[in-house]
Structure formats: C-alpha cells, structure tokens
CSV table of N, CA and C in Angstrom, one decimal:
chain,number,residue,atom,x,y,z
A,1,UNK,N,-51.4,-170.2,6.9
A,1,UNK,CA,-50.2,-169.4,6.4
A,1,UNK,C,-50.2,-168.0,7.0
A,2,UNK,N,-51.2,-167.6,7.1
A,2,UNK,CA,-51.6,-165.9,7.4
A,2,UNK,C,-51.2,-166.3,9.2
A,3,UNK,N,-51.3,-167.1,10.2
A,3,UNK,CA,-50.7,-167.7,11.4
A,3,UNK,C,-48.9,-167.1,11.4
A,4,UNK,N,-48.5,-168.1,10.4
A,4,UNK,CA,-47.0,-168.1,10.3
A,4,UNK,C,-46.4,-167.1,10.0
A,5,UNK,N,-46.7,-166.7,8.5
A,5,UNK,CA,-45.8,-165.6,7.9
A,5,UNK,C,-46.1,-164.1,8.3
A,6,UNK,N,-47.4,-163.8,9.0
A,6,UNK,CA,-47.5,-162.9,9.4
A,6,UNK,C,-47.8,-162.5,11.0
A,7,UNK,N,-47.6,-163.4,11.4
A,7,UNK,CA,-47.3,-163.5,13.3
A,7,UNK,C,-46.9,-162.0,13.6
A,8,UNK,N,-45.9,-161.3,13.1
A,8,UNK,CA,-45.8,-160.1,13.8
A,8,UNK,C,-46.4,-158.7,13.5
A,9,UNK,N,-47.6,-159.0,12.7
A,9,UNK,CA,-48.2,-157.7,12.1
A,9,UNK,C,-49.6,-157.3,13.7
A,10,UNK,N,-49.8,-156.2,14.0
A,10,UNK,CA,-51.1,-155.8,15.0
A,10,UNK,C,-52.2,-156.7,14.9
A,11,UNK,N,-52.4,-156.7,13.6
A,11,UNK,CA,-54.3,-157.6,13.9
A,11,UNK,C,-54.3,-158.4,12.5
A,12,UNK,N,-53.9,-159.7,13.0
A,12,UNK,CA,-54.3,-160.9,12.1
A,12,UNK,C,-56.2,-160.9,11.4
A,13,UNK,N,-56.0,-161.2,10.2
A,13,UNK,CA,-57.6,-161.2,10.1
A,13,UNK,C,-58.0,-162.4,10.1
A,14,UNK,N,-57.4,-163.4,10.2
A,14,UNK,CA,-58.1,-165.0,10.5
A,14,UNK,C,-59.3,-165.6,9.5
A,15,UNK,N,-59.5,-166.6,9.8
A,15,UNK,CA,-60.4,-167.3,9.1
A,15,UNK,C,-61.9,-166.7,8.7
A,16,UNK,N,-61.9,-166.3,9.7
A,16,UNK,CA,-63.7,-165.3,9.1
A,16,UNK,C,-63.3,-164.6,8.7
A,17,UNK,N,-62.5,-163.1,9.2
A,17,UNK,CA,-62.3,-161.8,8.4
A,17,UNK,C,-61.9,-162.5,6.9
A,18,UNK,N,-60.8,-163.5,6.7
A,18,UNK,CA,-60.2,-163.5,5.2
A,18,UNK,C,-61.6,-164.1,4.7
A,19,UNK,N,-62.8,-164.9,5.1
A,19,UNK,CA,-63.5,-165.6,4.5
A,19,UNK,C,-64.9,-164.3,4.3
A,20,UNK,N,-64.7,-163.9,5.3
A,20,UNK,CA,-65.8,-162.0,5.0
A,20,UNK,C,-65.6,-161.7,4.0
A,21,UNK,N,-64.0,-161.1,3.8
A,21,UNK,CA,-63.6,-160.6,2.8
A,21,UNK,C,-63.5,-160.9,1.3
A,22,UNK,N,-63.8,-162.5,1.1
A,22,UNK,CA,-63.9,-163.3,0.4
A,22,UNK,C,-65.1,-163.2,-0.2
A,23,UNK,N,-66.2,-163.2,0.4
A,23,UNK,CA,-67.4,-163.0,-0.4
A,23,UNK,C,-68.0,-161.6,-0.8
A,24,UNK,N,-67.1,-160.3,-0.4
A,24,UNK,CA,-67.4,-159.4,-1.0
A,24,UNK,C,-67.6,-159.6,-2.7
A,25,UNK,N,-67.7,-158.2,-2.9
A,25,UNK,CA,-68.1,-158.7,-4.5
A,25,UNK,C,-66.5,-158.0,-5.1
A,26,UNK,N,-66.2,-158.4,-5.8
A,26,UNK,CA,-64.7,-158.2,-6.7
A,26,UNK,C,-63.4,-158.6,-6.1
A,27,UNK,N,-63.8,-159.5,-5.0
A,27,UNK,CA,-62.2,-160.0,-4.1
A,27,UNK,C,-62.0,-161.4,-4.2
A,28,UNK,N,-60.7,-161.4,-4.9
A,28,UNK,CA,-60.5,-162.7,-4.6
A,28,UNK,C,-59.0,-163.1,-4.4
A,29,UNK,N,-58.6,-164.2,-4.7
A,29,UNK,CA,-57.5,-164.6,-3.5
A,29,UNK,C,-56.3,-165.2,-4.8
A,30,UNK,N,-55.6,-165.0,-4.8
A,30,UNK,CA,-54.3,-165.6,-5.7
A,30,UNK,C,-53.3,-166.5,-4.5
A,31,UNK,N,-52.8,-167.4,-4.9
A,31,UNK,CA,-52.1,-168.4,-4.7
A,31,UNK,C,-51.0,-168.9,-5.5
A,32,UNK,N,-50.1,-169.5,-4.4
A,32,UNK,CA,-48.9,-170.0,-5.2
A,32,UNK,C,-48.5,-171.1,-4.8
A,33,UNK,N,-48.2,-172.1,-5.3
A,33,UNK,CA,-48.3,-173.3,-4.4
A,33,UNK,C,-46.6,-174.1,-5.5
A,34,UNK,N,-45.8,-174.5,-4.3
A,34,UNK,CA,-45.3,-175.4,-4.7
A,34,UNK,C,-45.1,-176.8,-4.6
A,35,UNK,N,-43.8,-177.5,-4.8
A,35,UNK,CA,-44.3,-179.5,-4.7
A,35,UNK,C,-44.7,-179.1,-3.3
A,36,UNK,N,-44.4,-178.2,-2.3
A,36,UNK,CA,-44.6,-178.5,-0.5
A,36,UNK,C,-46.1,-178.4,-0.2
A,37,UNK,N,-46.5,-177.4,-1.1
A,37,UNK,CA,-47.7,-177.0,-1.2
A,37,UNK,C,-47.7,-175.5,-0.8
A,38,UNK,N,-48.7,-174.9,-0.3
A,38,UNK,CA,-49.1,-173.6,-0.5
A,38,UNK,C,-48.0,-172.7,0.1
A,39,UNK,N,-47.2,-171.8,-0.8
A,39,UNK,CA,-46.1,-171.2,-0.5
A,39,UNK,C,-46.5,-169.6,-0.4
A,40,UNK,N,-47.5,-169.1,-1.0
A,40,UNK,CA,-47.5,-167.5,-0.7
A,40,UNK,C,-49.4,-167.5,-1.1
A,41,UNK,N,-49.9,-166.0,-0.6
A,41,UNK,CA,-51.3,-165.6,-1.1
A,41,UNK,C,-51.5,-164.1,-1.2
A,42,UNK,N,-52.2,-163.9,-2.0
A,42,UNK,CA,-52.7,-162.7,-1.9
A,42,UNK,C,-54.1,-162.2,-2.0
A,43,UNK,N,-54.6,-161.4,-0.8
A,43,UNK,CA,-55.5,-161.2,-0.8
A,43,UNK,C,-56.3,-159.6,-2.0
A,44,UNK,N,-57.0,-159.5,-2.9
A,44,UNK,CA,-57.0,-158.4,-3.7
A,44,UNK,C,-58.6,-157.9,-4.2
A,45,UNK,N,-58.6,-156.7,-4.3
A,45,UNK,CA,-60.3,-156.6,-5.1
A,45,UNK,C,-60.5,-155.8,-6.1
A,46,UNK,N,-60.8,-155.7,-7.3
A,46,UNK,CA,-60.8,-155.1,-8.5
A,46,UNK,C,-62.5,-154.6,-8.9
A,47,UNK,N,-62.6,-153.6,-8.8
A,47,UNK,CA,-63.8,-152.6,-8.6
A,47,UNK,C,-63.7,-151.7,-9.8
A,48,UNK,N,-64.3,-151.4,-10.4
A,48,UNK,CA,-63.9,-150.5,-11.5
A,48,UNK,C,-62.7,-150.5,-12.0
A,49,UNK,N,-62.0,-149.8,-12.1
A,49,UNK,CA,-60.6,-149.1,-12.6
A,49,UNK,C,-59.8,-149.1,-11.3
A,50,UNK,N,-60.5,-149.3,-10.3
A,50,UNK,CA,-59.4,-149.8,-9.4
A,50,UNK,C,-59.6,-150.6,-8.5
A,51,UNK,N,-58.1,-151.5,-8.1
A,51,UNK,CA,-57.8,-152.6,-8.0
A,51,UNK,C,-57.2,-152.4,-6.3
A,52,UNK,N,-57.1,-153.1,-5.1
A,52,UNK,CA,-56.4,-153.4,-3.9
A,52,UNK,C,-55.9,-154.2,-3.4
A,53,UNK,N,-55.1,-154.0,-3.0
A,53,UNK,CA,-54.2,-155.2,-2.5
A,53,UNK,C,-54.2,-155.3,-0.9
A,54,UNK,N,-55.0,-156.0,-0.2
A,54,UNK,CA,-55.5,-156.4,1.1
A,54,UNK,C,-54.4,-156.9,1.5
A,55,UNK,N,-54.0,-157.9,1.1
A,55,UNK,CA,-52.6,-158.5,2.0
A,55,UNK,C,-52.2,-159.1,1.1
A,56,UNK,N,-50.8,-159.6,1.5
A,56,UNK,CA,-49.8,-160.8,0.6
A,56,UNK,C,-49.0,-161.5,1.9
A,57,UNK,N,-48.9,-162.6,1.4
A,57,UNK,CA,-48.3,-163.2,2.8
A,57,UNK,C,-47.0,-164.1,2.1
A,58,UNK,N,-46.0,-164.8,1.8
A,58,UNK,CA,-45.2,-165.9,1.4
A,58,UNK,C,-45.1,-166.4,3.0
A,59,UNK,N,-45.0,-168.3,2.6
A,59,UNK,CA,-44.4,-168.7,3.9
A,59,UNK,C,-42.9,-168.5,4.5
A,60,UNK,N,-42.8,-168.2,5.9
A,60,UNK,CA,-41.0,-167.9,5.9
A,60,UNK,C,-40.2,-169.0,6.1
A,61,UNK,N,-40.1,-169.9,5.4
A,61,UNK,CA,-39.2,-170.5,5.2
A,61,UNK,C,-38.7,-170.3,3.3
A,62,UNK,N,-39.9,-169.9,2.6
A,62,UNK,CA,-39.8,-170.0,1.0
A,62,UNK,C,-40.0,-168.5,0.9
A,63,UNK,N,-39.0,-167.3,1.6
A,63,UNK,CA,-39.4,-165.8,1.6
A,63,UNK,C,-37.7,-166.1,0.3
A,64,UNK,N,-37.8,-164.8,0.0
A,64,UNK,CA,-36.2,-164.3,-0.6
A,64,UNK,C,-36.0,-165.4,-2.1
A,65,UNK,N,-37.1,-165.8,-2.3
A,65,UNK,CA,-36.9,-166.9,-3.4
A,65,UNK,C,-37.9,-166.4,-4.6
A,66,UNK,N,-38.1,-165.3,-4.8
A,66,UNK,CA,-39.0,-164.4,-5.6
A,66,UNK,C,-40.3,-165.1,-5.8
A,67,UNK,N,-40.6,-165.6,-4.9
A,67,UNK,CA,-42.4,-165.8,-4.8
A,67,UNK,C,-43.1,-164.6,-4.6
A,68,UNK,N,-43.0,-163.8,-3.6
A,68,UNK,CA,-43.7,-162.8,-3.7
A,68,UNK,C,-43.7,-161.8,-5.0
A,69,UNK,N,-42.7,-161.7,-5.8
A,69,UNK,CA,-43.3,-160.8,-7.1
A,69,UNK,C,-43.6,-161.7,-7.8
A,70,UNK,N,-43.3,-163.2,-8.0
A,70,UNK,CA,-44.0,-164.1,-9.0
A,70,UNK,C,-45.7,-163.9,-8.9
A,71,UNK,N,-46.1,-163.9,-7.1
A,71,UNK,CA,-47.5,-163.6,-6.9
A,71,UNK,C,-47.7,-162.1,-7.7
A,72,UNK,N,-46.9,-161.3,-7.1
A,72,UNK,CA,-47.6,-159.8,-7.1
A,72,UNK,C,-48.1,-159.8,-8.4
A,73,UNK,N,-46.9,-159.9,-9.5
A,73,UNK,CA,-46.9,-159.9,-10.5
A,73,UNK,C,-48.3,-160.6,-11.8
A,74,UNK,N,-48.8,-162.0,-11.3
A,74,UNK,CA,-50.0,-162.4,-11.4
A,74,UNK,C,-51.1,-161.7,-11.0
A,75,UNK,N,-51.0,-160.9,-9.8
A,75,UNK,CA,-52.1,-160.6,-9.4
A,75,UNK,C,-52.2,-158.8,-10.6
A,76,UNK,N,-51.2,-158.3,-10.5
A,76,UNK,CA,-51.6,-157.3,-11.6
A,76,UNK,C,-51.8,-157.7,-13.1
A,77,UNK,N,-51.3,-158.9,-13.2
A,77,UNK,CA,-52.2,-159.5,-14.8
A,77,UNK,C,-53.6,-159.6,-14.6
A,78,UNK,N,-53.8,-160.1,-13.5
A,78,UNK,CA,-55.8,-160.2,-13.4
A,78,UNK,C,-56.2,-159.0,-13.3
A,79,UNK,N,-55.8,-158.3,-12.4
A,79,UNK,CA,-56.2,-156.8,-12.4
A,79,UNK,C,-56.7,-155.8,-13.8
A,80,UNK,N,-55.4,-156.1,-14.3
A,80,UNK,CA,-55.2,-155.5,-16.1
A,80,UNK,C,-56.4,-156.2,-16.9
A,81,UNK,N,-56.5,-157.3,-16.7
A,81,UNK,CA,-57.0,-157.9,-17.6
A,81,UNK,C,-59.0,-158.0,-17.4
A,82,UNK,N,-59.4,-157.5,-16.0
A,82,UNK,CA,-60.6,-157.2,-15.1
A,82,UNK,C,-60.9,-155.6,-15.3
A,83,UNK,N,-60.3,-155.3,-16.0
A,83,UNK,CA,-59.7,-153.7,-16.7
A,83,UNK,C,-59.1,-152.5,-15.5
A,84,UNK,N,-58.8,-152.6,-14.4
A,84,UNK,CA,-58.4,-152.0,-13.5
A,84,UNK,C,-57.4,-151.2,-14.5
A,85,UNK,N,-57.2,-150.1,-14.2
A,85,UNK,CA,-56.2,-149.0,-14.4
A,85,UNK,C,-55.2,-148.7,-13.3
A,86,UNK,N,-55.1,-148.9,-11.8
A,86,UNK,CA,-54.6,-148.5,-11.0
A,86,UNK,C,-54.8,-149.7,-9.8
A,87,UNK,N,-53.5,-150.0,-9.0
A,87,UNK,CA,-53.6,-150.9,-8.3
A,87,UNK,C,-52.9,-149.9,-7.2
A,88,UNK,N,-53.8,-150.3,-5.6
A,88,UNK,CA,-53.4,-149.7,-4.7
A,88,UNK,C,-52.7,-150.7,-3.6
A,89,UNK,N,-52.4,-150.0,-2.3
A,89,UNK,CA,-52.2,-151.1,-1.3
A,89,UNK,C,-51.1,-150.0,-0.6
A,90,UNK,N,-51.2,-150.6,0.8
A,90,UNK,CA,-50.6,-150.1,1.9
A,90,UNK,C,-49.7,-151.1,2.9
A,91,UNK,N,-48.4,-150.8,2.8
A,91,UNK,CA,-47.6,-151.1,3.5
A,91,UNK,C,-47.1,-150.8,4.9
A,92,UNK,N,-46.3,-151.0,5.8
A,92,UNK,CA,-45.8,-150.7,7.2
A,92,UNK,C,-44.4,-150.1,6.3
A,93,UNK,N,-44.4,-148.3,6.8
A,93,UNK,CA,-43.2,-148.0,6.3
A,93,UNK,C,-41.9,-148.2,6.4
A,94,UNK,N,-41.7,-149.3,8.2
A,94,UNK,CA,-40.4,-150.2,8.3
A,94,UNK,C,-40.6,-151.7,7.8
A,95,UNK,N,-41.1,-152.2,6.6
A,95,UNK,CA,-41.1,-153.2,6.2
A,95,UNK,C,-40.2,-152.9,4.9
A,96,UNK,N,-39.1,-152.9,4.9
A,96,UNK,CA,-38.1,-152.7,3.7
A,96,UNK,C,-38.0,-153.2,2.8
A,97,UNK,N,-38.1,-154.9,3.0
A,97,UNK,CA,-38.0,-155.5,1.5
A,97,UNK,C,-39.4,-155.5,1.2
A,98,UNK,N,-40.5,-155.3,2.0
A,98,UNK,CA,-41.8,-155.4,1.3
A,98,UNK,C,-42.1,-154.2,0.2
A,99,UNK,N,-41.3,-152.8,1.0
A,99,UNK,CA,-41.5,-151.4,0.3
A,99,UNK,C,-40.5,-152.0,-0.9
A,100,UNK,N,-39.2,-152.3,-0.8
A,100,UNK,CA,-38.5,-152.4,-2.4
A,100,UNK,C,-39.0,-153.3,-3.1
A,101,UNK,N,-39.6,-154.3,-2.9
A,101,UNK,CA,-40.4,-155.1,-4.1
A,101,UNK,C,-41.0,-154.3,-4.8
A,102,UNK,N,-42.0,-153.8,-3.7
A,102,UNK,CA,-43.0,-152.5,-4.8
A,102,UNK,C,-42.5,-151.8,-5.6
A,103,UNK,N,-41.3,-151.1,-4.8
A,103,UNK,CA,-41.1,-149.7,-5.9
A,103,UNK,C,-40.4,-150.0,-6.8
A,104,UNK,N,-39.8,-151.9,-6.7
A,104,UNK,CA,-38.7,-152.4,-8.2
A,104,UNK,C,-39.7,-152.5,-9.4
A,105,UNK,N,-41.4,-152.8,-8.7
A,105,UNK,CA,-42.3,-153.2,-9.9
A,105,UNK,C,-43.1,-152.4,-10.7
A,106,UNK,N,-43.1,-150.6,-9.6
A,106,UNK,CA,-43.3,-149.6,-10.2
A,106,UNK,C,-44.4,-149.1,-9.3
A,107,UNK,N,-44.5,-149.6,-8.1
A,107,UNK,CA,-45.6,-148.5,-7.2
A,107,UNK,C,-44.5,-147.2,-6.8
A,108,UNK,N,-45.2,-146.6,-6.3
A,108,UNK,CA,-44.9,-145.4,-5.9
A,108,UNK,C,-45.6,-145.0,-4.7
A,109,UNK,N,-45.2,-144.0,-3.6
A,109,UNK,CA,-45.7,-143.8,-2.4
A,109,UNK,C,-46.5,-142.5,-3.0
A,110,UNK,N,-47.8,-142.6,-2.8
A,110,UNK,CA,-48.7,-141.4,-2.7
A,110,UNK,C,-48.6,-140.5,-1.7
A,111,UNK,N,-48.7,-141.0,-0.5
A,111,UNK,CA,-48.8,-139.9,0.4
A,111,UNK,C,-48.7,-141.3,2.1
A,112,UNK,N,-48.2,-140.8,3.0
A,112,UNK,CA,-48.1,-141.6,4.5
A,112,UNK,C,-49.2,-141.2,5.6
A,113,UNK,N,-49.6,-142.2,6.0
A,113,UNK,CA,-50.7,-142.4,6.6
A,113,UNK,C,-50.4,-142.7,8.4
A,114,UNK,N,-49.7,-141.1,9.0
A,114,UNK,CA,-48.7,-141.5,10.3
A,114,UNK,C,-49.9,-142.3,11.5
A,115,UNK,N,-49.5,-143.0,11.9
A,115,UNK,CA,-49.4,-143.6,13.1
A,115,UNK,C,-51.0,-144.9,13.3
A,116,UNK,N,-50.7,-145.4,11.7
A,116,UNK,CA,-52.2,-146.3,11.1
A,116,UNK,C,-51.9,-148.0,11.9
A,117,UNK,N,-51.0,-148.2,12.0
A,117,UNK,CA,-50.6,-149.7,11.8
A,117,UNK,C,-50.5,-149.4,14.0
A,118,UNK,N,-51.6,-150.1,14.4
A,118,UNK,CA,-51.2,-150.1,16.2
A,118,UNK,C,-50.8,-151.5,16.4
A,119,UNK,N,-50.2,-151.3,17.5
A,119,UNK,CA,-49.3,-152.7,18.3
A,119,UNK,C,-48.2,-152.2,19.0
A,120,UNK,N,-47.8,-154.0,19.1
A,120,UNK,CA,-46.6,-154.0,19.4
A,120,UNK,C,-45.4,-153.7,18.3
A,121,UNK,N,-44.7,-152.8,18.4
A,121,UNK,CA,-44.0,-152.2,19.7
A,121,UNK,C,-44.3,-151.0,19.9
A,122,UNK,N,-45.9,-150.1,18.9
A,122,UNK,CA,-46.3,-149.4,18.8
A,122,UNK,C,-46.6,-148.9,17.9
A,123,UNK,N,-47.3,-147.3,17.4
A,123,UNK,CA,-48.0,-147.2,16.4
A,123,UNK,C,-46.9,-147.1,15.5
A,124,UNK,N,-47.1,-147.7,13.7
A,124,UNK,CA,-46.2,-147.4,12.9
A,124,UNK,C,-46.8,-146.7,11.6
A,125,UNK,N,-46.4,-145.9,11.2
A,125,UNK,CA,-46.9,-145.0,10.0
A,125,UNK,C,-46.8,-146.4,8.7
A,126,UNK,N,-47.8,-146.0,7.6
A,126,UNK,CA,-48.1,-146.7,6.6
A,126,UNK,C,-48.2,-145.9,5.6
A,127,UNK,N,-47.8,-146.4,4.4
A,127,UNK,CA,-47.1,-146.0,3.4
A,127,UNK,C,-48.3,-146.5,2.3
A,128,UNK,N,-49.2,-145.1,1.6
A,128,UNK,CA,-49.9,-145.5,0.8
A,128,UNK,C,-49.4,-145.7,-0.9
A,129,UNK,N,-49.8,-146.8,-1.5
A,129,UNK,CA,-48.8,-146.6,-3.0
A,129,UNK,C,-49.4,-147.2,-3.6
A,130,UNK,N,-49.2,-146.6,-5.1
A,130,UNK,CA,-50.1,-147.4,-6.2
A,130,UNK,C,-49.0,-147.3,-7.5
A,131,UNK,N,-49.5,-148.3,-7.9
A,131,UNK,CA,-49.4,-148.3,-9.2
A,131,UNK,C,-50.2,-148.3,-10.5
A,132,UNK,N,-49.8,-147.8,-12.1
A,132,UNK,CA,-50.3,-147.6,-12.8
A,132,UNK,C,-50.5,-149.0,-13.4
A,133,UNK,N,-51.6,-149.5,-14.0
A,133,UNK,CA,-51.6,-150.4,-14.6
A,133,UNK,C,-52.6,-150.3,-15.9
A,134,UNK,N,-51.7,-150.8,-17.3
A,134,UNK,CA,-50.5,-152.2,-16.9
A,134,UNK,C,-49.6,-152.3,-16.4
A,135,UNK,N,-48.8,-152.6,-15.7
A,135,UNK,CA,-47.7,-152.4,-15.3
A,135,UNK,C,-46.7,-153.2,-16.2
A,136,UNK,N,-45.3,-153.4,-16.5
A,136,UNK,CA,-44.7,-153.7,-17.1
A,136,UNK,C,-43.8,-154.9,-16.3
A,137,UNK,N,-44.8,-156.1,-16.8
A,137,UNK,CA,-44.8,-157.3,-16.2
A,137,UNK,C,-45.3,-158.4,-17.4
A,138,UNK,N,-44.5,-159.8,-17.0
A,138,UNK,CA,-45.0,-161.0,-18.1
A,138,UNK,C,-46.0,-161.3,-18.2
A,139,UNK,N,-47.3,-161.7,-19.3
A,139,UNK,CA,-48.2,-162.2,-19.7
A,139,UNK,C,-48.7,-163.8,-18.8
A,140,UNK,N,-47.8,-164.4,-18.3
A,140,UNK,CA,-48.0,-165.6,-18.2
A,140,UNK,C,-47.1,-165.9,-17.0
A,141,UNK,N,-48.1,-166.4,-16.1
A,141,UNK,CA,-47.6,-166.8,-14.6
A,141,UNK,C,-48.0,-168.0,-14.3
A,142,UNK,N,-47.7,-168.3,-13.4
A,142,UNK,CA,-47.7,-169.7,-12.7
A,142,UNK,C,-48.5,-169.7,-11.3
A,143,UNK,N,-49.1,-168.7,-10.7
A,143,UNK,CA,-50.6,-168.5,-9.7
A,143,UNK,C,-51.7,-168.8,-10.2
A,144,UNK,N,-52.3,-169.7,-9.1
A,144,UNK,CA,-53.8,-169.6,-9.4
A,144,UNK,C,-54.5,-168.5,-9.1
A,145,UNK,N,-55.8,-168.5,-9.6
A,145,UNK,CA,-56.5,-167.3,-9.1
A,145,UNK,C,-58.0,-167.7,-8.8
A,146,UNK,N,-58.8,-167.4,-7.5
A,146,UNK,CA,-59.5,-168.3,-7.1
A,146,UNK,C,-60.7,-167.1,-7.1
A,147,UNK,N,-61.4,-166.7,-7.3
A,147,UNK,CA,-62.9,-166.1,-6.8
A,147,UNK,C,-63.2,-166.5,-5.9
C-alpha cells in the first residue's frame, strides 16, 4: 500500500524501515480494511504523554471516502486511552487535503520546518502540528490496532 498511495512522496520507507519501525518500543500500526481488503494505515508511537504520527497512507482508489479520519480518528482513541496528552505529526505544507483533515480534527500548525521534505520537484517545507488530546472524537471505531 505504502508502493501505491504514496509513490510521490521523496523517500518511501519500505518493508524494513516500516518493519524497523515496528519493533521500536511504543509503535504500532492501525489499519482499515474493507470487503477489498486493506484500505488505509497508520503508522504511530505513544511514549509518555506523547504520541506521533509517522505516516498514514489510504489506497487511491478508496481516498475522499473518509477513511482517513475514520483511521486518524482511531488512532487518537489508542493514543488517549495509552494516556498520551498530545499527538504530533508533520505534513508537506502543499498537501492540502491532508493539512484540512488535520486542522477539521483540531491539529494546529506549531511552527514550519522550511525546506525538510527533499525530491522531486524539490525541497518542500513541512508543517509541524499537534494536537491536544483527547481530542473530540467517537469512542468507538472500526480499525484495528496491531502492536
């Protein structure tokens, strides 16, 4: 999925980096799966009182169908509930619907991080943002959550 839906980001982390990342201590991976099978993920690690958000991916063909805040949204119930106070994560500041998801669910931009994200078609500034948690979101979701 991380192949597909994210083909145009600088540096794919692939099967080892996501599986590196995976045996850290407090990361783990949320999922959404429908009848097609695996439709969105998120990569996240919850450390004390605060929580990160490494990546999210939906597949593009099932994008604009509110999978991605169905995920996000799970993944701040585990967070809340792992006792995290604050959930972080960094965006590409030309990724527009990815920035208005966040700020509909209550991140906010802390401060920009110019010229972080390298590639094609060059360097792009990244947009650091957090939110307070709990965030004001449903008790009850439909992602798994995997250690």
């Amino acid at each position: 999925l991380e192949l597909v839906a994210l083909r145009d980001e600088a540096t794919l982390w692939g099967a080892d980096g996501l599986a590196e990342t995976l045996a850290g201590y407090g990361t783990a991976i949320a999922t959404l799966h429908t009848p097609d099978g695996l439709a969105a993920y998120c990569l996240f690690s919850c450390i004390g009182e605060h929580a990160e958000i490494f990546q999210i991916a939906t597949a593009p063909e099932r994008r604009r169908q509110g999978l991605a805040r169905q995920l996000l949204m799970s993944v701040l119930c585990a967070a809340t509930k792992a006792g995290c106070e604050r959930m972080f994560l960094d965006v590409r500041a030309g990724n527009v619907a990815a920035c208005r998801l966040y700020q509909q669910i209550g991140f906010r931009t802390d401060r920009i991080r110019p010229n972080y994200y390298q590639g094609k078609p060059g360097a792009r500034d990244a947009l650091l943002m957090s939110c307070p948690l709990p965030a004001a979101f449903p008790t009850e979701t439909e992602a798994s959550l995997t250690p």
